[in-house]
XYZ file of C-alpha atoms in Angstrom:
511
model
C 61.340 77.901 -80.312
C 58.817 78.261 -83.119
C 59.440 74.693 -84.202
C 58.945 73.525 -80.599
C 55.635 75.362 -80.226
C 54.346 73.834 -83.439
C 55.210 70.307 -82.348
C 53.698 70.953 -78.907
C 50.394 71.963 -80.497
C 50.391 68.849 -82.639
C 51.050 66.724 -79.538
C 48.319 68.442 -77.523
C 45.806 67.763 -80.271
C 46.424 64.025 -79.906
C 45.959 64.042 -76.116
C 42.522 63.170 -74.543
C 40.567 66.093 -73.125
C 40.969 66.923 -69.475
C 39.516 66.371 -67.044
C 39.275 62.802 -68.213
C 35.803 61.243 -68.494
C 37.256 57.968 -67.225
C 40.496 56.561 -66.053
C 42.729 55.450 -68.935
C 44.106 51.973 -68.949
C 47.821 51.232 -69.151
C 47.614 50.373 -72.847
C 46.054 53.732 -73.568
C 48.808 55.523 -71.638
C 51.463 53.601 -73.602
C 49.928 54.885 -76.833
C 50.241 58.442 -75.511
C 53.926 57.837 -74.726
C 54.503 56.677 -78.277
C 52.804 59.829 -79.538
C 55.254 61.844 -77.428
C 58.220 59.930 -78.873
C 57.082 60.626 -82.400
C 56.769 64.332 -81.543
C 60.403 64.324 -80.381
C 61.566 62.635 -83.558
C 59.640 65.133 -85.660
C 61.166 68.086 -83.783
C 64.694 66.654 -84.174
C 64.116 66.320 -87.921
C 62.856 69.888 -88.078
C 65.913 71.169 -86.219
C 68.332 69.234 -88.497
C 66.629 70.546 -91.613
C 66.860 74.142 -90.393
C 70.684 73.851 -90.134
C 70.819 75.975 -87.003
C 74.300 77.468 -86.584
C 73.662 77.645 -82.855
C 73.518 74.154 -81.383
C 72.135 75.424 -78.091
C 68.966 76.727 -79.808
C 68.086 73.268 -81.107
C 68.681 71.679 -77.692
C 66.495 74.307 -76.036
C 63.618 73.577 -78.444
C 63.943 69.858 -77.763
C 63.989 70.447 -74.006
C 60.847 72.557 -74.234
C 58.989 69.765 -76.134
C 60.165 67.080 -73.734
C 58.938 69.095 -70.744
C 55.513 69.444 -72.299
C 55.282 65.759 -73.193
C 56.389 64.570 -69.762
C 54.064 66.965 -67.945
C 51.071 65.919 -70.047
C 51.796 62.214 -69.633
C 52.277 62.575 -65.856
C 49.054 64.541 -65.462
C 47.015 62.140 -67.571
C 48.574 59.115 -65.893
C 47.877 60.423 -62.394
C 44.294 61.347 -63.220
C 43.687 58.008 -64.898
C 45.068 56.136 -61.908
C 42.912 58.099 -59.476
C 39.774 57.604 -61.491
C 40.451 53.918 -62.022
C 40.775 53.508 -58.302
C 37.578 55.454 -57.650
C 35.727 53.396 -60.244
C 36.955 50.203 -58.658
C 35.941 51.501 -55.231
C 32.431 52.294 -56.426
C 32.108 48.929 -58.118
C 33.091 47.198 -54.918
C 30.696 49.361 -52.907
C 27.823 48.501 -55.241
C 28.657 44.796 -55.086
C 28.820 44.979 -51.295
C 25.412 46.666 -51.161
C 23.897 43.961 -53.367
C 25.448 41.266 -51.205
C 24.040 42.884 -48.084
C 20.593 43.027 -49.707
C 20.746 39.344 -50.651
C 21.849 38.489 -47.134
C 18.804 40.307 -45.741
C 16.548 38.370 -48.155
C 18.103 35.026 -47.375
C 16.072 34.699 -44.173
C 12.842 34.661 -46.229
C 14.084 32.495 -49.123
C 14.800 28.812 -49.548
C 18.076 27.250 -50.663
C 17.309 28.023 -54.309
C 16.693 31.682 -53.589
C 12.929 31.514 -54.063
C 10.041 32.290 -51.730
C 8.893 29.086 -49.993
C 5.515 30.537 -48.982
C 3.369 33.578 -49.520
C 4.446 36.837 -47.933
C 2.202 39.756 -47.204
C 2.312 42.526 -49.771
C 3.330 44.944 -47.045
C 6.809 43.349 -47.113
C 7.472 45.293 -50.324
C 6.547 48.615 -48.715
C 9.186 51.023 -47.476
C 8.558 49.879 -43.882
C 8.342 46.205 -44.834
C 11.014 43.526 -44.651
C 12.084 43.825 -48.262
C 11.714 47.602 -48.233
C 14.041 47.996 -45.270
C 16.625 45.671 -46.857
C 16.513 47.725 -50.033
C 16.961 50.975 -48.131
C 19.939 49.543 -46.204
C 21.725 48.572 -49.415
C 21.181 51.983 -50.954
C 22.368 53.683 -47.776
C 25.578 51.687 -47.833
C 26.362 52.782 -51.407
C 25.465 56.370 -50.652
C 27.984 56.416 -47.804
C 30.812 55.432 -50.179
C 29.602 57.913 -52.758
C 29.786 60.697 -50.200
C 33.460 59.879 -49.542
C 34.238 59.880 -53.260
C 32.558 63.185 -53.842
C 34.487 64.704 -50.970
C 37.805 63.809 -52.715
C 36.775 65.136 -56.133
C 38.869 67.752 -57.902
C 37.129 71.125 -57.853
C 35.330 71.722 -61.075
C 35.422 68.031 -62.062
C 31.946 66.409 -61.950
C 33.229 63.005 -62.922
C 32.926 61.618 -59.388
C 29.385 62.911 -59.095
C 28.316 61.340 -62.377
C 30.061 58.116 -61.404
C 28.162 57.967 -58.097
C 24.877 58.604 -59.875
C 25.578 55.829 -62.376
C 26.442 53.408 -59.592
C 23.295 54.328 -57.667
C 21.176 53.742 -60.775
C 22.874 50.414 -61.393
C 22.229 49.339 -57.798
C 18.581 50.428 -58.010
C 18.150 48.409 -61.213
C 19.547 45.275 -59.570
C 17.375 45.662 -56.456
C 14.250 46.415 -58.465
C 14.675 43.385 -60.710
C 15.250 41.173 -57.682
C 12.174 42.431 -55.850
C 10.015 42.208 -58.968
C 11.036 38.578 -59.345
C 10.080 37.890 -55.759
C 6.774 39.728 -56.297
C 5.882 37.472 -59.228
C 6.713 34.426 -57.123
C 4.501 35.796 -54.342
C 1.585 36.323 -56.733
C 1.872 32.717 -57.890
C 1.902 31.535 -54.260
C -1.160 33.664 -53.538
C -3.022 32.039 -56.422
C -2.185 28.608 -55.028
C -3.411 29.579 -51.562
C -6.566 31.003 -53.085
C -7.222 27.655 -54.750
C -6.591 25.790 -51.492
C -8.923 28.115 -49.608
C -11.636 27.699 -52.244
C -11.351 23.908 -51.992
C -11.577 24.038 -48.182
C -14.587 26.349 -48.397
C -16.346 23.992 -50.809
C -15.775 21.014 -48.506
C -17.194 22.870 -45.508
C -20.180 24.039 -47.567
C -20.949 20.438 -48.495
C -20.758 19.429 -44.842
C -22.984 22.351 -43.896
C -25.524 21.277 -46.489
C -25.788 17.843 -44.874
C -26.852 19.291 -41.514
C -29.474 21.666 -42.914
C -33.065 20.389 -43.075
C -34.603 19.983 -46.499
C -36.646 22.885 -47.738
C -39.488 23.568 -47.783
C -39.804 22.531 -44.144
C -42.417 19.846 -43.478
C -42.535 20.360 -39.749
C -41.600 23.140 -37.355
C -38.196 23.107 -35.709
C -38.335 23.467 -31.943
C -35.954 26.005 -30.289
C -33.566 23.239 -29.230
C -33.309 22.040 -32.849
C -32.600 25.589 -34.032
C -29.883 26.002 -31.400
C -28.365 22.660 -32.385
C -28.368 23.777 -36.014
C -26.529 26.971 -35.078
C -24.044 24.983 -32.967
C -23.240 22.633 -35.837
C -22.844 25.610 -38.159
C -20.365 27.117 -35.721
C -18.490 23.795 -35.666
C -18.200 23.961 -39.471
C -16.793 27.472 -39.198
C -14.164 26.332 -36.698
C -13.223 23.476 -38.990
C -12.709 25.934 -41.840
C -10.580 28.169 -39.609
C -8.390 25.205 -38.755
C -7.812 24.444 -42.434
C -7.040 28.102 -43.150
C -4.340 28.181 -40.472
C -1.924 26.555 -42.944
C -2.285 29.527 -45.315
C -0.074 32.607 -45.138
C -2.149 35.124 -47.084
C -4.352 37.042 -44.671
C -6.304 38.517 -47.578
C -7.223 35.063 -48.885
C -8.165 33.860 -45.399
C -10.289 36.927 -44.727
C -12.046 36.618 -48.080
C -12.749 32.916 -47.476
C -14.034 33.514 -43.944
C -16.335 36.281 -45.159
C -17.655 34.037 -47.927
C -18.403 31.233 -45.454
C -19.970 33.652 -42.982
C -22.271 34.912 -45.721
C -23.128 31.318 -46.669
C -23.758 30.457 -43.027
C -26.067 33.425 -42.542
C -27.876 32.680 -45.776
C -28.387 28.983 -45.058
C -29.074 28.888 -41.316
C -30.658 32.322 -41.297
C -32.867 31.314 -44.219
C -33.866 28.130 -42.407
C -34.740 30.089 -39.265
C -36.786 32.575 -41.290
C -38.583 29.743 -43.090
C -39.242 28.103 -39.716
C -40.708 31.333 -38.317
C -42.932 31.699 -41.379
C -44.077 28.081 -41.035
C -44.864 28.653 -37.349
C -46.913 31.722 -38.162
C -48.709 30.005 -41.042
C -49.644 26.899 -39.073
C -50.599 28.761 -35.925
C -52.814 31.179 -37.824
C -54.321 28.384 -39.915
C -55.113 26.242 -36.878
C -56.552 29.196 -35.008
C -58.765 29.997 -37.989
C -59.885 26.359 -38.173
C -60.663 26.267 -34.458
C -62.368 29.655 -34.570
C -64.551 28.556 -37.454
C -65.768 25.475 -35.570
C -66.293 27.549 -32.424
C -68.475 29.986 -34.314
C -70.435 27.182 -35.947
C -71.144 25.447 -32.629
C -72.063 28.748 -30.977
C -74.466 29.414 -33.816
C -76.035 25.957 -33.360
C -76.393 26.526 -29.615
C -77.875 29.979 -30.221
C -80.429 28.412 -32.546
C -81.300 25.874 -29.851
C -81.725 28.629 -27.271
C -83.887 30.645 -29.648
C -86.015 27.559 -30.323
C -86.356 26.991 -26.578
C -87.713 30.502 -26.168
C -90.283 29.863 -28.873
C -91.290 26.343 -27.817
C -90.637 26.888 -24.079
C -88.987 23.458 -23.949
C -85.715 21.684 -24.743
C -85.849 17.925 -24.755
C -83.254 15.211 -24.431
C -83.433 14.642 -28.179
C -82.248 18.187 -28.831
C -79.371 17.760 -26.353
C -78.339 14.507 -28.002
C -78.429 16.284 -31.360
C -76.158 19.016 -30.009
C -73.762 16.368 -28.734
C -73.577 14.712 -32.140
C -73.109 18.039 -33.887
C -70.329 18.832 -31.450
C -68.572 15.550 -32.217
C -68.942 16.228 -35.946
C -67.417 19.714 -35.623
C -64.503 18.355 -33.581
C -63.894 15.754 -36.306
C -64.018 18.506 -38.950
C -61.445 20.467 -36.938
C -59.213 17.389 -36.729
C -59.443 16.859 -40.508
C -58.507 20.456 -41.198
C -55.634 20.183 -38.712
C -54.319 17.163 -40.630
C -54.170 19.184 -43.818
C -52.179 21.864 -41.973
C -49.949 19.853 -39.622
C -49.874 16.423 -41.231
C -51.713 13.277 -40.340
C -48.945 11.902 -38.122
C -48.607 8.789 -40.307
C -47.673 9.694 -43.853
C -46.527 13.140 -42.799
C -44.859 13.015 -39.411
C -45.763 15.667 -36.890
C -43.178 17.259 -34.712
C -43.491 17.997 -30.992
C -44.363 21.623 -31.749
C -47.296 20.562 -33.957
C -48.574 18.154 -31.309
C -48.379 20.825 -28.627
C -50.136 23.400 -30.811
C -52.871 20.944 -31.794
C -53.440 19.956 -28.177
C -53.699 23.571 -27.024
C -56.124 24.493 -29.809
C -58.214 21.367 -29.148
C -58.462 22.283 -25.464
C -59.529 25.811 -26.405
C -62.150 24.482 -28.819
C -63.574 22.032 -26.283
C -63.627 24.733 -23.605
C -65.699 27.047 -25.791
C -68.002 24.191 -26.809
C -68.448 23.137 -23.166
C -69.397 26.667 -22.218
C -71.979 26.930 -25.009
C -73.372 23.455 -24.266
C -73.654 24.199 -20.549
C -75.650 27.306 -21.382
C -78.125 25.165 -23.325
C -78.243 22.606 -20.501
C -78.902 25.384 -18.003
C -81.755 26.620 -20.178
C -83.111 23.075 -20.363
C -83.029 22.709 -16.558
C -84.719 26.065 -16.145
C -87.540 25.092 -18.489
C -87.976 21.746 -16.728
C -88.186 23.496 -13.381
C -90.800 25.890 -14.646
C -92.835 22.967 -15.994
C -92.614 21.100 -12.689
C -93.562 24.216 -10.783
C -96.644 24.660 -12.916
C -97.562 21.023 -12.206
C -96.669 20.807 -8.502
C -98.057 24.144 -7.338
C -101.711 23.013 -7.657
C -100.804 19.861 -5.719
C -99.346 21.943 -2.904
C -102.430 24.138 -2.858
C -104.668 21.069 -2.736
C -102.690 19.595 0.151
C -102.903 22.921 1.980
C -106.679 23.071 1.476
C -106.998 19.473 2.666
C -104.941 20.225 5.754
C -107.066 23.276 6.537
C -110.262 21.254 6.069
C -108.975 18.513 8.357
C -108.122 21.064 11.013
C -111.513 22.655 10.781
C -113.211 19.265 11.112
C -111.123 18.457 14.174
C -112.043 21.758 15.801
C -115.733 21.249 15.094
C -115.577 17.768 16.573
C -113.860 19.065 19.675
C -116.455 21.772 20.178
C -119.298 19.306 19.726
C -117.754 16.964 22.261
C -117.346 19.773 24.779
C -120.968 20.849 24.513
C -122.161 17.282 25.083
C -120.007 16.921 28.245
C -117.715 14.193 26.852
C -114.001 14.318 27.174
C -112.135 15.249 24.045
C -109.861 12.597 22.774
C -107.169 15.245 22.453
C -104.568 15.546 25.159
C -105.688 17.657 28.093
C -108.987 18.235 26.437
C -107.396 20.952 24.431
C -107.094 21.489 20.722
C -104.045 20.306 18.767
C -103.277 22.341 15.695
C -103.154 20.533 12.419
C -99.832 19.395 11.025
C -98.085 22.031 8.941
C -98.264 21.759 5.204
C -95.217 20.254 3.507
C -92.817 22.868 2.094
C -93.013 23.714 -1.557
C -90.103 22.436 -3.767
C -87.212 24.811 -4.439
C -86.102 25.832 -7.978
C -82.635 24.508 -8.986
C -79.776 26.771 -10.126
C -78.397 26.750 -13.681
C -75.447 24.520 -12.773
C -76.953 22.416 -9.873
C -78.700 19.030 -10.336
C -82.465 18.846 -10.423
C -84.218 19.261 -7.033
C -85.337 16.218 -5.145
C -89.035 15.576 -4.802
C -88.690 12.812 -2.195
C -91.284 12.545 0.503
C -90.640 11.865 4.171
C -90.921 8.126 3.908
C -89.421 7.092 0.555
C -86.941 7.676 -2.245
C -87.406 10.191 -5.051
C -89.328 8.750 -8.061
C -88.015 9.168 -11.589
C -88.451 12.472 -13.296
C -90.887 11.587 -16.044
C -92.875 9.324 -13.751
C -93.263 12.073 -11.143
C -94.394 14.483 -13.823
C -97.040 12.062 -15.125
C -98.389 11.308 -11.640
C -98.530 14.972 -10.709
C -100.278 15.745 -13.953
C -102.871 13.046 -13.392
C -103.537 14.032 -9.788
C -103.848 17.743 -10.460
C -105.547 17.798 -13.812
C -108.532 19.483 -12.255
C -106.403 22.342 -10.855
C -104.241 23.078 -13.944
C -106.062 26.285 -14.693
C -105.284 27.638 -11.227
C -101.588 26.728 -11.700
C -101.284 28.893 -14.787
C -102.506 31.901 -12.861
C -99.770 31.619 -10.277
C -96.723 33.823 -10.687
C -93.684 32.098 -12.211
C -91.294 33.526 -9.678
C -89.278 31.124 -7.557
C -90.927 30.497 -4.117
C -88.851 31.152 -1.004
C -87.346 28.105 0.681
C -89.225 26.713 3.685
C -87.946 23.820 5.731
C -90.355 21.404 7.407
C -88.431 21.570 10.664
C -88.807 25.360 11.047
C -92.409 25.788 9.796
C -94.715 27.294 12.438
C -98.141 25.657 13.080
C -101.158 27.376 11.641
C -103.318 29.312 14.146
C -106.499 27.573 15.330
C -109.664 28.723 13.608
C -112.118 30.755 15.697
C -114.761 28.750 17.612
C -118.130 28.354 15.921
C -121.050 30.416 17.277
C -123.065 28.792 20.114
C -126.180 26.863 19.133
C -129.516 28.612 19.530
C -131.492 27.839 22.718
C -134.111 25.089 22.495
C -137.633 26.252 22.005
């Protein structure tokens, strides 16, 4: 028995530790069987050398060793078989999970297993296409691992460690595969970025051809600005059509934002430059017109002041004002050419022509108003001069009419006293004809009053003045004493006859 225990200890020392860390292969189990055979041979030699008198004691020691060897080999063999089967099951489960992952990726890959086009980075997220495929593969392996762990021997953590190793191996395979696809995707994104940049450059060149050259030489009318915006929008649509072939939304968004900024900078800058040009030319032309308006007003004010001093404005002064007016209009036109262009070397646009026409009309309107004021003053002075000349004539005619009436009355009285019949109708007295009405003063905007007599046309102005002056030279002093106020109108048809003068006193009786 002692010899058997010693050989059993030696045999146990040569056995692998249990529980086994892995399933032993058949070759390894065969080595353990040979170790058991050598232990039997050693025990038999020990028994023979001891020269046991009792044969049954030697057989009992051998039986005890054989039981231990067979039990150890059966236990190790069974455990090795179970663990080899579990290892094979986990290997197959991991391979099946990888195959399922590759099958899920195959929809997004080409025949060579590479990405044919860019995929959004969200595909690698947990909720993305690749993320969900990865989770499905890991879930499949975890299901098998749960079954293995359920069949584990209590106290043996081999199955647990095996499942962890298989899960790590699967994660390594999936990670390497997804990292490879990520690198391919980055390369595809770079290519799409280059394509988008080329498309953007082409559209920018086309946009540059529709923009007017800066600085602007003429103002763009609203229709031209709207057309410019429309053509810019057409360029944007063309870029969008080229970007439709790209898969990267980030690249497309970045390109669209870059073109939008370029569009705002180019067309918006042109519109701002156009607004500044409008303001500059409008203000400049208004200043030019205002300057000529002020100059002509000053000239007209000088003429009016001179008329107050000299009490006369002649045709020569009016002709001078006309020439000065033409000169100021020409000066305005020259200054407008420097602002808007001459229309020959520098073409004017419709906006410039419209602005120039409006400012020219405003200038002429102000000049007409100032010139009419001078003309009105001239007419007023002429009327005052005629009134001073014609008033003595009217007084003389009135005196002559009164004298003629008195003579007629005296003749009638003399004829009555002598017993002769008066040549007048019915022997009565006929009142003298009424004096002609005095001329009326003209208004500031009406033509000069007519001085025509009952039987002829109106003589010329200067001729009438000379004749009146010659006829009434003797009564000029009386004309200056008359008030300058305008006489009331009196029509010849409505004038009442003058009352007859009182009869002369009767002649004294004869001596």
